[in-house]
Amino acid sequence: ISKMTGKKKMGFQIQNINWTNFHKACRLAQVNNVSTVLITGKGETTLYPQQLTDYLVHLKRFDFPLIELQTNGLVLGEDKMNDYLRKWHSLGLNTIAISIAHYSSDRNKEISTPNREYPDLERLIKKLHAFGFSIRLSCVLMNKFIDSPKEIEKLAEFANKNKVEQLTVRKLGVVKDAENRDIEEWCGKHALSNSQAVKIKNYLEKNARKLMTLSHGAVIFELNGQNICLTDCEMVRPNSDEIRTLIFFPDGHLRWNWEFGGAILL
């Protein structure tokens, strides 16, 4: 999905990170009372563990209370990552958000990296808990995967059983005129229908306890003892002047949207 936007026109080929502007971006976030930093990218973050370490080192001086890592989790179960996990935790990384399409490891493998074994999800969660991390399962809702109230209930049950601290679900987003047309077409075929999305929303509103509505419209429910955040991928609210996300790019630019080149602050 990340290949649909931002990779070609927003400077992701650059190898040398503009640390001067990164510090400015952190300071801007700090003076605007940002509480959470999410380390993500246009690809899998853990393929560059040393760069990830460098970001955490530079973040340290700003003392953000919550620092999170978005990952598919494929390499984190390997022993070679243990030293990195210890280091990242000591540098302030709190939460590891694992992107999934299903609670079944076999189903996740269907859309995973070709020729690479998908880790046992329960075992991976247990390992990361042992290192002291909180876990968020970030599930993309897709047709024939998690696409119904029944599957939402099973997903929440899986998360609760494995003591997952946070569960987030969002429907697969499709970008018009994406940079990669093959992926745009794939996403179009796997996106939920409007009726599927409405059924899931109605199910949560009827059967779960609403805990909180966030400023950007995401709703946090509690379903059978498990929190579940129903959100979307939208970063642009045309009728609002509120910026939901500051996105730092390695070339030094600071933006508030992955898709539109005009959404630039620095």
Coordinates of C-alpha atoms in Angstrom, one line a residue:
I1 CA 0.0 0.0 0.0
S2 CA 2.8 2.4 0.9
K3 CA 4.1 2.2 -2.7
M4 CA 1.0 4.1 -4.0
T5 CA 2.1 7.4 -2.6
G6 CA 5.1 9.6 -1.9
K7 CA 8.0 7.4 -2.8
K8 CA 9.0 9.0 -6.1
K9 CA 8.1 12.7 -5.6
M10 CA 8.8 13.3 -2.0
G11 CA 12.5 12.4 -1.6
F12 CA 12.5 8.9 -0.2
Q13 CA 15.5 7.8 -2.4
I14 CA 17.8 10.0 -0.3
Q15 CA 20.2 8.1 2.0
N16 CA 21.7 10.9 4.1
I17 CA 19.2 12.1 6.7
N18 CA 18.8 15.9 7.2
W19 CA 19.2 15.8 11.0
T20 CA 19.1 19.6 11.3
N21 CA 15.6 19.7 9.9
F22 CA 14.7 16.6 11.9
H23 CA 15.5 18.5 15.1
K24 CA 13.4 21.4 13.9
A25 CA 10.5 19.0 13.1
C26 CA 10.8 17.5 16.6
R27 CA 10.8 20.9 18.2
L28 CA 7.7 22.0 16.2
A29 CA 6.0 18.8 17.4
Q30 CA 7.1 19.5 21.0
V31 CA 5.8 23.1 21.1
N32 CA 2.5 21.9 19.8
N33 CA 2.2 19.3 22.6
V34 CA 2.6 16.2 20.4
S35 CA 2.7 13.2 22.7
T36 CA 3.4 10.4 20.2
V37 CA 6.1 9.7 17.6
L38 CA 5.5 6.9 15.1
I39 CA 8.5 5.6 13.2
T40 CA 7.2 4.3 9.9
G41 CA 8.3 4.6 6.2
K42 CA 7.6 3.7 2.6
G43 CA 8.5 0.1 3.2
E44 CA 9.5 -2.1 6.1
T45 CA 11.2 -0.1 8.9
T46 CA 13.2 -3.0 10.4
L47 CA 15.1 -3.6 7.2
Y48 CA 17.2 -0.6 8.4
P49 CA 17.8 -1.4 12.1
Q50 CA 20.8 0.9 12.4
Q51 CA 19.0 3.9 10.9
L52 CA 16.1 3.1 13.2
T53 CA 18.5 3.2 16.1
D54 CA 19.9 6.6 14.9
Y55 CA 16.4 8.1 14.8
L56 CA 15.8 6.9 18.4
V57 CA 19.1 8.4 19.5
H58 CA 18.2 11.8 18.0
L59 CA 14.7 11.6 19.5
K60 CA 16.1 11.1 23.0
R61 CA 16.8 14.8 23.7
F62 CA 13.2 15.8 23.0
D63 CA 11.7 13.3 25.6
F64 CA 8.5 12.4 23.8
P65 CA 6.5 10.3 26.2
L66 CA 5.3 7.8 23.5
I67 CA 7.4 6.4 20.7
E68 CA 6.0 3.7 18.5
L69 CA 7.3 1.6 15.6
Q70 CA 5.2 0.4 12.7
T71 CA 6.4 -2.9 11.3
N72 CA 5.2 -6.1 9.6
G73 CA 7.1 -8.0 12.2
L74 CA 8.7 -10.5 9.8
V75 CA 12.2 -10.2 11.2
L76 CA 11.5 -9.3 14.8
G77 CA 11.1 -12.9 15.8
E78 CA 14.7 -13.7 14.7
D79 CA 17.4 -14.0 17.3
K80 CA 19.6 -11.6 15.4
M81 CA 17.2 -8.8 16.3
N82 CA 17.4 -9.3 20.1
D83 CA 20.2 -6.8 20.7
Y84 CA 18.4 -4.2 18.6
L85 CA 15.2 -4.8 20.5
R86 CA 17.0 -4.3 23.9
K87 CA 18.7 -1.1 22.5
W88 CA 15.5 0.3 21.1
H89 CA 13.6 -0.2 24.4
S90 CA 16.4 1.4 26.3
L91 CA 16.2 4.4 24.0
G92 CA 12.6 4.9 24.7
L93 CA 10.7 2.9 22.2
N94 CA 7.4 2.0 23.9
T95 CA 5.1 0.4 21.5
I96 CA 5.4 -1.9 18.5
A97 CA 2.5 -1.7 16.1
I98 CA 2.4 -4.9 14.0
S99 CA 0.6 -4.5 10.7
I100 CA -1.7 -7.5 10.0
A101 CA -4.5 -8.6 7.6
H102 CA -5.8 -11.4 9.8
Y103 CA -5.4 -13.1 13.2
S104 CA -4.2 -16.3 11.4
S105 CA -0.5 -16.4 10.6
D106 CA -1.4 -18.5 7.5
R107 CA -3.8 -15.9 6.2
N108 CA -1.2 -13.2 6.8
K109 CA 1.3 -15.2 4.8
E110 CA -0.9 -15.0 1.8
I111 CA -0.1 -11.3 1.3
S112 CA 3.4 -11.3 2.9
T113 CA 6.8 -11.1 1.3
P114 CA 7.2 -13.8 -1.3
N115 CA 9.5 -16.7 -0.3
R116 CA 9.6 -15.5 3.3
E117 CA 8.1 -17.4 6.2
Y118 CA 5.5 -15.5 8.2
P119 CA 6.2 -15.7 11.9
D120 CA 3.8 -17.2 14.4
L121 CA 1.9 -14.2 15.5
E122 CA 1.2 -15.4 19.0
R123 CA 4.8 -16.3 19.6
L124 CA 6.0 -12.9 18.3
I125 CA 3.6 -11.0 20.6
K126 CA 4.8 -13.1 23.6
K127 CA 8.5 -12.4 22.7
L128 CA 8.0 -8.6 22.3
H129 CA 6.0 -8.5 25.6
A130 CA 9.0 -10.2 27.2
F131 CA 11.3 -7.3 26.0
G132 CA 8.9 -4.8 27.7
F133 CA 7.0 -3.5 24.7
S134 CA 3.4 -2.7 24.4
I135 CA 1.8 -4.2 21.4
R136 CA -0.7 -2.7 18.9
L137 CA -2.2 -4.9 16.2
S138 CA -3.0 -2.7 13.3
C139 CA -5.3 -4.6 11.1
V140 CA -6.2 -3.6 7.5
L141 CA -9.8 -4.7 6.8
M142 CA -10.0 -6.4 3.4
N143 CA -12.5 -8.5 1.5
K144 CA -12.2 -12.2 2.2
F145 CA -9.9 -11.5 5.3
I146 CA -11.4 -9.5 8.2
D147 CA -14.6 -8.3 6.4
S148 CA -17.5 -9.0 8.7
P149 CA -18.8 -8.5 12.3
K150 CA -18.1 -12.2 13.0
E151 CA -14.4 -11.8 11.9
I152 CA -14.1 -8.6 13.9
E153 CA -15.3 -10.5 17.0
K154 CA -12.7 -13.3 16.4
L155 CA -10.0 -10.7 15.9
A156 CA -10.8 -9.0 19.2
E157 CA -10.9 -12.4 20.9
F158 CA -7.4 -13.2 19.5
A159 CA -6.1 -9.9 20.7
N160 CA -7.6 -10.3 24.2
K161 CA -6.3 -13.8 24.6
N162 CA -2.7 -12.6 23.7
K163 CA -2.9 -9.6 26.1
V164 CA -2.6 -7.1 23.2
E165 CA -2.7 -3.6 24.6
Q166 CA -4.2 -1.9 21.6
L167 CA -6.2 -3.1 18.5
T168 CA -6.8 -0.8 15.6
V169 CA -8.8 -1.6 12.5
R170 CA -9.1 0.5 9.3
K171 CA -10.5 -0.4 5.9
L172 CA -8.0 -0.7 3.0
G173 CA -7.6 2.7 1.4
V174 CA -7.4 3.1 -2.4
V175 CA -5.5 6.2 -3.8
K176 CA -6.7 7.5 -7.2
D177 CA -3.9 8.0 -9.8
A178 CA -1.4 6.2 -7.5
E179 CA 2.3 6.0 -8.4
N180 CA 2.0 2.2 -8.7
R181 CA -1.0 1.3 -10.8
D182 CA -0.6 -2.5 -10.2
I183 CA -0.9 -2.0 -6.5
E184 CA -3.8 0.5 -7.0
E185 CA -5.6 -2.2 -9.0
W186 CA -4.9 -4.9 -6.3
C187 CA -6.2 -2.6 -3.6
G188 CA -9.3 -1.9 -5.6
K189 CA -10.1 -5.6 -5.8
H190 CA -9.5 -6.3 -2.1
A191 CA -11.2 -3.2 -0.6
L192 CA -14.3 -3.7 1.5
S193 CA -17.6 -2.8 -0.1
N194 CA -19.6 0.1 1.5
S195 CA -22.1 -2.4 2.8
Q196 CA -19.3 -4.5 4.5
A197 CA -17.8 -1.4 6.1
V198 CA -21.3 -0.2 7.3
K199 CA -22.1 -3.6 8.8
I200 CA -18.8 -3.6 10.9
K201 CA -19.4 0.0 12.1
N202 CA -23.0 -0.8 13.0
Y203 CA -22.0 -4.0 14.8
L204 CA -19.4 -2.1 17.0
E205 CA -21.9 0.7 17.8
K206 CA -24.5 -1.8 18.8
N207 CA -22.5 -4.4 20.6
A208 CA -19.4 -2.6 22.0
R209 CA -19.0 0.1 24.6
K210 CA -17.9 3.4 23.1
L211 CA -15.0 4.7 25.2
M212 CA -13.7 7.8 23.3
T213 CA -14.0 9.7 20.0
L214 CA -10.6 11.2 18.9
S215 CA -10.3 14.6 17.3
H216 CA -9.8 13.1 13.8
G217 CA -12.9 11.0 14.0
A218 CA -11.5 7.6 15.1
V219 CA -13.7 5.9 17.7
I220 CA -12.4 3.6 20.4
F221 CA -14.7 0.8 21.6
E222 CA -14.4 -1.9 24.1
L223 CA -15.6 -5.3 22.8
N224 CA -15.7 -8.2 25.2
G225 CA -12.9 -6.7 27.3
Q226 CA -10.7 -5.7 24.3
N227 CA -10.2 -2.1 23.1
I228 CA -10.7 -1.7 19.4
C229 CA -10.1 1.6 17.5
L230 CA -12.1 2.0 14.3
T231 CA -10.3 4.6 12.2
D232 CA -9.3 5.4 8.6
C233 CA -6.3 6.4 6.5
E234 CA -7.5 10.0 5.8
M235 CA -5.1 12.8 6.7
V236 CA -6.8 15.6 4.8
R237 CA -9.9 17.2 6.3
P238 CA -10.7 20.0 3.8
N239 CA -13.1 21.7 6.1
S240 CA -10.7 21.8 9.0
D241 CA -7.5 23.7 9.7
E242 CA -6.3 21.1 12.1
I243 CA -3.2 19.2 11.1
R244 CA -3.5 15.6 12.3
T245 CA 0.1 14.4 11.5
L246 CA 3.5 15.8 11.0
I247 CA 5.5 13.6 8.6
F248 CA 9.3 14.0 8.4
F249 CA 11.0 12.9 5.2
P250 CA 14.7 12.0 5.1
D251 CA 15.5 14.8 2.7
G252 CA 14.5 17.3 5.4
H253 CA 11.0 18.2 4.2
L254 CA 8.2 18.2 6.7
R255 CA 4.7 17.4 5.4
W256 CA 1.2 16.6 6.8
N257 CA 0.1 14.2 4.0
W258 CA 1.8 11.3 2.1
E259 CA -0.2 11.8 -1.0
F260 CA -0.2 15.5 -1.9
G261 CA 3.0 17.4 -2.7
G262 CA 1.5 20.7 -1.7
A263 CA 1.0 19.6 1.9
I264 CA 4.4 20.9 3.0
L265 CA 5.5 22.9 6.0
L266 CA 9.3 22.8 5.7

